[in-house]
Amino acid sequence: MALMKSAQMKMAASCIGMVAMTAMAPPLAAQDIPAGHPTFEKDGTVHVPAFALPLSAFMSKEAGDMLKARAGMPPFAMPENLDIAIVRKGMEMVLSPSVKAMQSRYPADVANETIAGVPTRIVTPKGRKAVPNRVLINLHGGGFSMCADACAILESLPIAAVGGYKVISVNYRQGPEHRFPAATEDVTAVYRALLKQYKPGQIGIYGCSAGGALSAQVAAWLPQHNLPQPGAIGIFGSGAVRFANSDSNYIAAYIDGAFPPPPAPGKSPTPLMKTMMSYFEGANPNDPMVSPAGHLDVLAKFPPTLVITGTRAPDLSPAVYTHSQLIKAGVPGDLIVGEGLGHCYIYSADMPEAQDAYAAIVKFFQKNLH
């Protein structure tokens, strides 16, 4: 035992020495760096060599098959000055196969209804009564500019079917026609109307992508306007902070490709990103009503919060940062990170990882709505 401890101490000392020598060593010249190794600038910028990323051993077969199916698919690009109506129609067409798959696996009844002057969809489980004295508000994704139809269906149907919940999906105002805080105001109007029928703790709010960010913005907004918090919220495919130059914004751009990397200094964002950013034109990205994760005093008033992201998603960094900040603020909640999965992977009804997420979402609201 003594010999073993002595050997371990020598190994530890050797490792400490190697670290110290590395820290004191002068920087290597470019020609001395082995091929395939990253290089580091003095400002911390890392030059990453090209590499092949295989499927993760922890992914389901179905998730792997989805990545394999992307072989040969052209990258999505949007030309300059394309009419927003055409962009929205194109998004609906792209997601129509996913919508059909969701409707097949998770059938539900859908009806249109206007609440407090705001258009909504009422989604209820097919063939059975919804859970009494509970209601969920869904805030659809789409970059605050599109996807009011497809994303609403993809996010609402599985939760209504699996959990038996009545889900009200809010068709909130978006850019480029409208500006922040129009969407928050619409959701608040619907929430205020539901408070006439439900107790605050009987209501849950959730969304994916823009809808996830909006869920956080609503949770920041309500106490500021003397309204009680709902029983719980869900931030999926997003974080409680505006996208910035985070690790995942760059990494996901090159291993997933759903979104481009942040523009280089002095360069303009792509047309797609310009469209998605239009809603926040003129808004301060650090405003606590825009990015509450940067303000612990605001986060401390949040209800229990579930955060979902993926290891190949551009929202991984915002999601992880948000969860860390929630822990600091003393807010109970959970973080789910899908291995090898990209942005809003819960849209893929036939993937086991998505099905696991639906079950976790339902369980989370069952635990926290009262």
Coordinates of C-alpha atoms in Angstrom, one line a residue:
M1 CA 0.0 0.0 0.0
A2 CA 2.9 2.4 0.9
L3 CA 4.6 1.6 -2.4
M4 CA 1.4 2.3 -4.3
K5 CA 0.9 5.7 -2.5
S6 CA 4.6 6.6 -3.2
A7 CA 4.2 5.8 -6.9
Q8 CA 1.0 7.8 -7.1
M9 CA 2.8 10.8 -5.5
K10 CA 5.7 10.6 -7.9
M11 CA 3.2 10.5 -10.9
A12 CA 1.3 13.5 -9.6
A13 CA 4.6 15.4 -9.1
S14 CA 5.7 14.5 -12.6
C15 CA 2.4 15.8 -14.0
I16 CA 2.6 19.0 -12.1
G17 CA 6.2 19.5 -13.4
M18 CA 5.1 18.9 -17.0
V19 CA 2.3 21.5 -16.6
A20 CA 4.7 24.0 -15.1
M21 CA 7.2 23.5 -17.8
T22 CA 4.5 23.9 -20.4
A23 CA 3.3 27.2 -18.8
M24 CA 6.8 28.6 -18.8
A25 CA 7.8 27.4 -22.2
P26 CA 8.0 30.0 -25.0
P27 CA 5.3 29.8 -27.7
L28 CA 6.0 27.3 -30.5
A29 CA 6.6 28.7 -34.0
A30 CA 4.0 27.7 -36.5
Q31 CA 6.4 25.3 -38.3
D32 CA 7.0 23.4 -35.0
I33 CA 3.4 22.6 -34.3
P34 CA 2.5 19.0 -35.3
A35 CA 0.0 18.7 -38.1
G36 CA -3.6 18.2 -36.9
H37 CA -3.2 20.1 -33.7
P38 CA -5.1 23.3 -32.8
T39 CA -3.1 26.5 -32.7
F40 CA -3.8 29.4 -30.2
E41 CA -3.5 33.1 -30.7
K42 CA -2.5 35.5 -27.9
D43 CA -6.1 36.7 -27.7
G44 CA -7.3 33.2 -27.1
T45 CA -8.6 32.5 -30.6
V46 CA -8.2 28.8 -31.5
H47 CA -7.5 27.7 -35.1
V48 CA -9.2 24.3 -35.4
P49 CA -7.8 21.8 -37.9
A50 CA -10.3 20.0 -40.2
F51 CA -11.4 16.8 -38.7
A52 CA -14.0 14.0 -39.3
L53 CA -16.7 13.7 -36.7
P54 CA -18.2 10.2 -36.6
L55 CA -21.6 9.3 -35.2
S56 CA -21.6 9.1 -31.4
A57 CA -21.7 5.7 -29.8
F58 CA -24.4 7.0 -27.5
M59 CA -26.9 8.0 -30.3
S60 CA -29.9 5.9 -31.2
K61 CA -30.0 4.2 -34.6
E62 CA -32.8 6.5 -35.6
A63 CA -30.8 9.6 -34.7
G64 CA -27.8 8.2 -36.7
D65 CA -30.0 7.5 -39.6
M66 CA -31.2 11.1 -39.7
L67 CA -27.6 12.3 -40.0
K68 CA -26.9 9.7 -42.7
A69 CA -29.9 11.0 -44.6
R70 CA -28.3 14.4 -44.8
A71 CA -25.6 13.1 -47.2
G72 CA -25.9 15.0 -50.5
M73 CA -28.4 17.4 -49.2
P74 CA -27.7 21.0 -50.3
P75 CA -27.0 23.6 -47.6
F76 CA -29.9 25.9 -46.8
A77 CA -29.3 29.5 -47.9
M78 CA -31.6 32.4 -48.2
P79 CA -31.1 35.1 -50.9
E80 CA -31.1 38.8 -50.0
N81 CA -34.3 40.8 -49.8
L82 CA -36.5 37.7 -50.1
D83 CA -40.1 38.5 -49.2
I84 CA -40.9 37.3 -45.7
A85 CA -44.2 35.6 -46.9
I86 CA -42.1 33.4 -49.2
V87 CA -39.7 32.6 -46.4
R88 CA -42.5 31.5 -44.1
K89 CA -44.1 29.4 -46.8
G90 CA -40.8 27.8 -47.5
M91 CA -40.3 26.9 -43.9
E92 CA -43.7 25.3 -43.7
M93 CA -42.9 23.2 -46.8
V94 CA -39.6 22.1 -45.3
L95 CA -41.2 21.0 -42.1
S96 CA -44.3 19.4 -43.6
P97 CA -42.9 15.8 -43.5
S98 CA -42.0 16.3 -39.8
V99 CA -45.5 17.6 -39.2
K100 CA -47.1 14.5 -40.9
A101 CA -44.9 12.2 -38.9
M102 CA -45.9 14.0 -35.6
Q103 CA -49.6 13.9 -36.5
S104 CA -49.3 10.1 -37.3
R105 CA -47.5 9.2 -34.0
Y106 CA -49.2 11.7 -31.7
P107 CA -52.8 12.5 -32.9
A108 CA -54.6 15.3 -31.2
D109 CA -57.5 17.6 -31.7
V110 CA -56.6 21.1 -32.9
A111 CA -59.0 24.1 -32.9
N112 CA -58.4 27.8 -33.6
E113 CA -59.5 30.3 -30.9
T114 CA -58.8 34.0 -30.2
I115 CA -57.9 34.7 -26.6
A116 CA -57.6 38.3 -25.4
G117 CA -57.4 39.4 -29.0
V118 CA -54.5 37.0 -29.7
P119 CA -54.8 34.1 -32.2
T120 CA -54.1 30.7 -30.6
R121 CA -54.4 27.0 -31.3
I122 CA -56.1 24.8 -28.7
V123 CA -54.5 21.3 -28.8
T124 CA -56.1 18.5 -26.8
P125 CA -55.6 14.8 -26.6
K126 CA -57.6 12.8 -29.0
G127 CA -60.3 10.5 -27.7
R128 CA -60.0 11.4 -24.0
K129 CA -60.5 14.4 -21.7
A130 CA -57.6 16.6 -21.0
V131 CA -56.0 16.7 -17.5
P132 CA -58.4 18.8 -15.4
N133 CA -57.3 22.1 -13.8
R134 CA -54.0 22.2 -15.7
V135 CA -53.1 24.0 -18.9
L136 CA -49.9 24.5 -20.9
I137 CA -49.0 27.5 -23.0
N138 CA -46.8 26.7 -26.0
L139 CA -44.7 29.4 -27.7
H140 CA -43.6 28.2 -31.1
G141 CA -40.1 28.4 -32.6
G142 CA -39.1 30.1 -35.8
G143 CA -36.5 32.8 -35.0
F144 CA -39.2 35.3 -34.0
S145 CA -40.1 35.6 -37.7
M146 CA -41.7 32.4 -39.0
C147 CA -43.1 28.9 -38.3
A148 CA -46.3 29.8 -36.6
D149 CA -48.0 26.7 -38.0
A150 CA -45.6 23.8 -38.3
C151 CA -43.6 24.6 -35.2
A152 CA -46.7 25.0 -33.1
I153 CA -47.9 21.6 -34.2
L154 CA -44.5 19.9 -33.7
E155 CA -44.2 21.3 -30.1
S156 CA -47.8 20.9 -29.0
L157 CA -49.1 17.6 -30.3
P158 CA -46.6 15.2 -28.5
I159 CA -47.1 17.0 -25.1
A160 CA -50.9 16.9 -25.4
A161 CA -50.9 13.2 -26.5
V162 CA -48.3 11.9 -24.0
G163 CA -49.3 14.0 -21.0
G164 CA -53.0 14.4 -21.7
Y165 CA -52.7 18.2 -21.4
K166 CA -54.6 21.0 -23.0
V167 CA -52.0 23.0 -24.8
I168 CA -52.7 26.5 -26.0
S169 CA -50.2 27.5 -28.7
V170 CA -49.9 31.3 -29.0
N171 CA -49.5 32.9 -32.5
Y172 CA -47.6 35.9 -31.2
R173 CA -46.5 38.9 -33.2
Q174 CA -43.1 38.5 -34.9
G175 CA -40.6 40.4 -37.0
P176 CA -40.0 41.9 -39.4
E177 CA -43.4 43.5 -39.0
H178 CA -43.2 43.8 -35.2
R179 CA -40.6 44.6 -32.6
F180 CA -39.7 43.5 -29.1
P181 CA -41.7 43.3 -26.7
A182 CA -44.7 42.6 -29.0
A183 CA -44.5 38.8 -28.5
T184 CA -44.1 39.1 -24.8
E185 CA -47.1 41.3 -24.6
D186 CA -49.2 38.9 -26.6
V187 CA -48.2 35.9 -24.4
T188 CA -48.9 38.0 -21.3
A189 CA -52.4 38.9 -22.6
V190 CA -53.2 35.2 -23.1
Y191 CA -51.7 34.3 -19.7
R192 CA -53.7 37.1 -17.9
A193 CA -56.9 35.8 -19.5
L194 CA -56.2 32.2 -18.4
L195 CA -55.7 33.4 -14.8
K196 CA -59.4 34.0 -14.7
Q197 CA -59.9 30.3 -15.1
Y198 CA -56.7 28.8 -13.6
K199 CA -54.5 29.4 -10.6
P200 CA -51.0 30.5 -11.6
G201 CA -49.5 27.2 -10.3
Q202 CA -51.8 25.3 -12.7
I203 CA -50.3 26.9 -15.8
G204 CA -47.0 26.0 -17.5
I205 CA -45.3 27.8 -20.3
Y206 CA -42.8 26.3 -22.7
G207 CA -41.4 26.6 -26.2
C208 CA -38.5 25.6 -28.5
S209 CA -35.9 27.9 -30.2
A210 CA -37.4 31.4 -30.3
G211 CA -40.3 30.0 -28.2
G212 CA -37.8 28.8 -25.6
A213 CA -36.2 32.2 -25.4
L214 CA -39.6 33.8 -25.3
S215 CA -40.7 31.6 -22.4
A216 CA -37.7 33.0 -20.4
Q217 CA -38.6 36.6 -21.5
V218 CA -42.1 36.1 -20.3
A219 CA -40.9 34.7 -16.9
A220 CA -38.8 37.9 -16.6
W221 CA -41.6 40.2 -17.7
L222 CA -44.5 38.9 -15.4
P223 CA -43.1 40.0 -12.0
Q224 CA -42.2 43.4 -13.5
H225 CA -45.9 43.8 -14.4
N226 CA -47.3 42.6 -11.0
L227 CA -48.4 39.2 -12.4
P228 CA -47.7 35.9 -10.6
Q229 CA -45.3 33.4 -12.1
P230 CA -46.7 30.2 -13.7
G231 CA -46.1 26.8 -12.0
A232 CA -43.1 26.0 -14.3
I233 CA -41.5 26.9 -17.6
G234 CA -39.6 25.0 -20.3
I235 CA -36.7 26.5 -22.3
F236 CA -36.0 24.1 -25.2
G237 CA -33.5 24.6 -28.0
S238 CA -32.5 27.9 -26.6
G239 CA -31.4 29.8 -23.4
A240 CA -32.6 32.7 -21.4
V241 CA -30.1 34.9 -23.3
R242 CA -29.8 36.3 -26.8
F243 CA -27.4 34.3 -29.0
A244 CA -23.9 35.7 -29.0
N245 CA -20.4 34.6 -30.0
S246 CA -20.4 31.4 -27.8
D247 CA -18.6 28.2 -28.4
S248 CA -21.7 26.4 -29.7
N249 CA -22.5 29.1 -32.2
Y250 CA -19.2 28.3 -34.0
I251 CA -19.0 24.6 -33.3
A252 CA -22.5 23.7 -34.4
A253 CA -22.1 25.8 -37.6
Y254 CA -19.4 23.4 -38.8
I255 CA -20.6 20.0 -37.4
D256 CA -24.4 20.5 -37.8
G257 CA -24.8 23.3 -40.4
A258 CA -28.4 24.3 -39.5
F259 CA -27.2 27.9 -38.8
P260 CA -24.1 29.8 -40.0
P261 CA -21.4 30.9 -37.6
P262 CA -21.4 34.4 -36.2
P263 CA -20.2 36.9 -38.9
A264 CA -16.6 38.0 -38.8
P265 CA -15.8 41.4 -37.4
G266 CA -17.0 44.0 -39.9
K267 CA -19.1 41.5 -41.8
S268 CA -22.9 41.6 -42.0
P269 CA -24.9 38.6 -40.8
T270 CA -26.5 36.3 -43.4
P271 CA -30.0 37.2 -44.8
L272 CA -31.5 34.4 -42.7
M273 CA -29.9 35.8 -39.5
K274 CA -30.9 39.4 -40.4
T275 CA -34.5 38.2 -40.7
M276 CA -34.4 36.4 -37.4
M277 CA -32.7 39.4 -35.7
S278 CA -35.3 41.9 -37.1
Y279 CA -37.7 41.4 -34.1
F280 CA -35.0 42.7 -31.7
E281 CA -34.0 45.7 -33.8
G282 CA -33.3 48.6 -31.5
A283 CA -33.5 46.5 -28.3
N284 CA -30.5 46.2 -25.9
P285 CA -29.4 42.5 -26.0
N286 CA -28.4 42.8 -22.4
D287 CA -31.8 44.1 -21.3
P288 CA -33.0 41.8 -18.5
M289 CA -36.3 41.5 -20.4
V290 CA -34.4 40.2 -23.4
S291 CA -31.6 38.2 -21.7
P292 CA -32.6 37.4 -18.2
A293 CA -29.9 34.9 -17.7
G294 CA -27.4 37.7 -17.3
H295 CA -29.3 39.1 -14.3
L296 CA -29.4 36.9 -11.2
D297 CA -32.0 39.1 -9.4
V298 CA -34.4 38.6 -12.3
L299 CA -33.7 34.8 -12.5
A300 CA -34.2 34.4 -8.8
K301 CA -37.9 35.1 -9.4
F302 CA -38.2 32.3 -12.1
P303 CA -40.4 29.3 -11.4
P304 CA -38.9 25.8 -11.8
T305 CA -37.3 25.6 -15.2
L306 CA -36.5 22.7 -17.6
V307 CA -33.8 23.3 -20.2
I308 CA -33.3 21.0 -23.2
T309 CA -30.5 21.2 -25.8
G310 CA -28.2 19.0 -27.8
T311 CA -24.4 18.5 -28.1
R312 CA -24.4 19.6 -31.8
A313 CA -26.9 22.5 -31.3
P314 CA -26.0 26.1 -31.6
D315 CA -28.1 26.7 -28.5
L316 CA -25.9 24.4 -26.3
S317 CA -23.8 27.3 -24.8
P318 CA -26.8 29.5 -24.1
A319 CA -28.7 26.6 -22.6
V320 CA -25.8 25.4 -20.3
Y321 CA -25.1 29.0 -19.3
T322 CA -28.8 29.6 -18.4
H323 CA -28.9 26.4 -16.3
S324 CA -25.7 27.4 -14.5
Q325 CA -27.2 30.8 -13.8
L326 CA -30.4 29.3 -12.6
I327 CA -28.5 27.2 -10.1
K328 CA -26.7 30.3 -8.8
A329 CA -30.1 32.1 -8.5
G330 CA -31.5 29.1 -6.5
V331 CA -34.1 28.2 -9.0
P332 CA -35.0 24.4 -9.1
G333 CA -34.9 22.7 -12.5
D334 CA -33.3 20.2 -14.8
L335 CA -31.0 20.2 -17.9
I336 CA -31.3 17.6 -20.6
V337 CA -28.6 17.4 -23.3
G338 CA -29.2 15.1 -26.2
E339 CA -26.0 13.4 -27.4
G340 CA -25.1 14.0 -31.0
L341 CA -28.3 15.9 -31.5
G342 CA -28.9 19.4 -33.0
H343 CA -31.3 22.3 -32.7
C344 CA -34.8 21.4 -31.5
Y345 CA -34.3 17.7 -31.9
I346 CA -37.7 17.2 -30.2
Y347 CA -39.3 18.0 -33.6
S348 CA -38.3 14.5 -34.8
A349 CA -41.2 12.3 -33.6
D350 CA -39.7 9.0 -34.5
M351 CA -36.4 9.5 -32.7
P352 CA -36.2 7.7 -29.2
E353 CA -34.3 10.7 -27.8
A354 CA -37.2 13.0 -28.8
Q355 CA -39.7 10.5 -27.2
D356 CA -37.6 10.5 -24.0
A357 CA -37.7 14.3 -24.0
Y358 CA -41.5 14.3 -24.3
A359 CA -41.8 12.0 -21.3
A360 CA -39.4 14.2 -19.4
I361 CA -41.3 17.3 -20.2
V362 CA -44.6 15.8 -19.2
K363 CA -43.1 14.5 -15.9
F364 CA -41.6 17.9 -15.2
F365 CA -44.9 19.7 -15.5
Q366 CA -46.7 16.9 -13.6
K367 CA -44.2 17.5 -10.7
N368 CA -44.4 21.3 -10.7
L369 CA -47.9 22.3 -11.6
H370 CA -50.2 22.3 -8.6

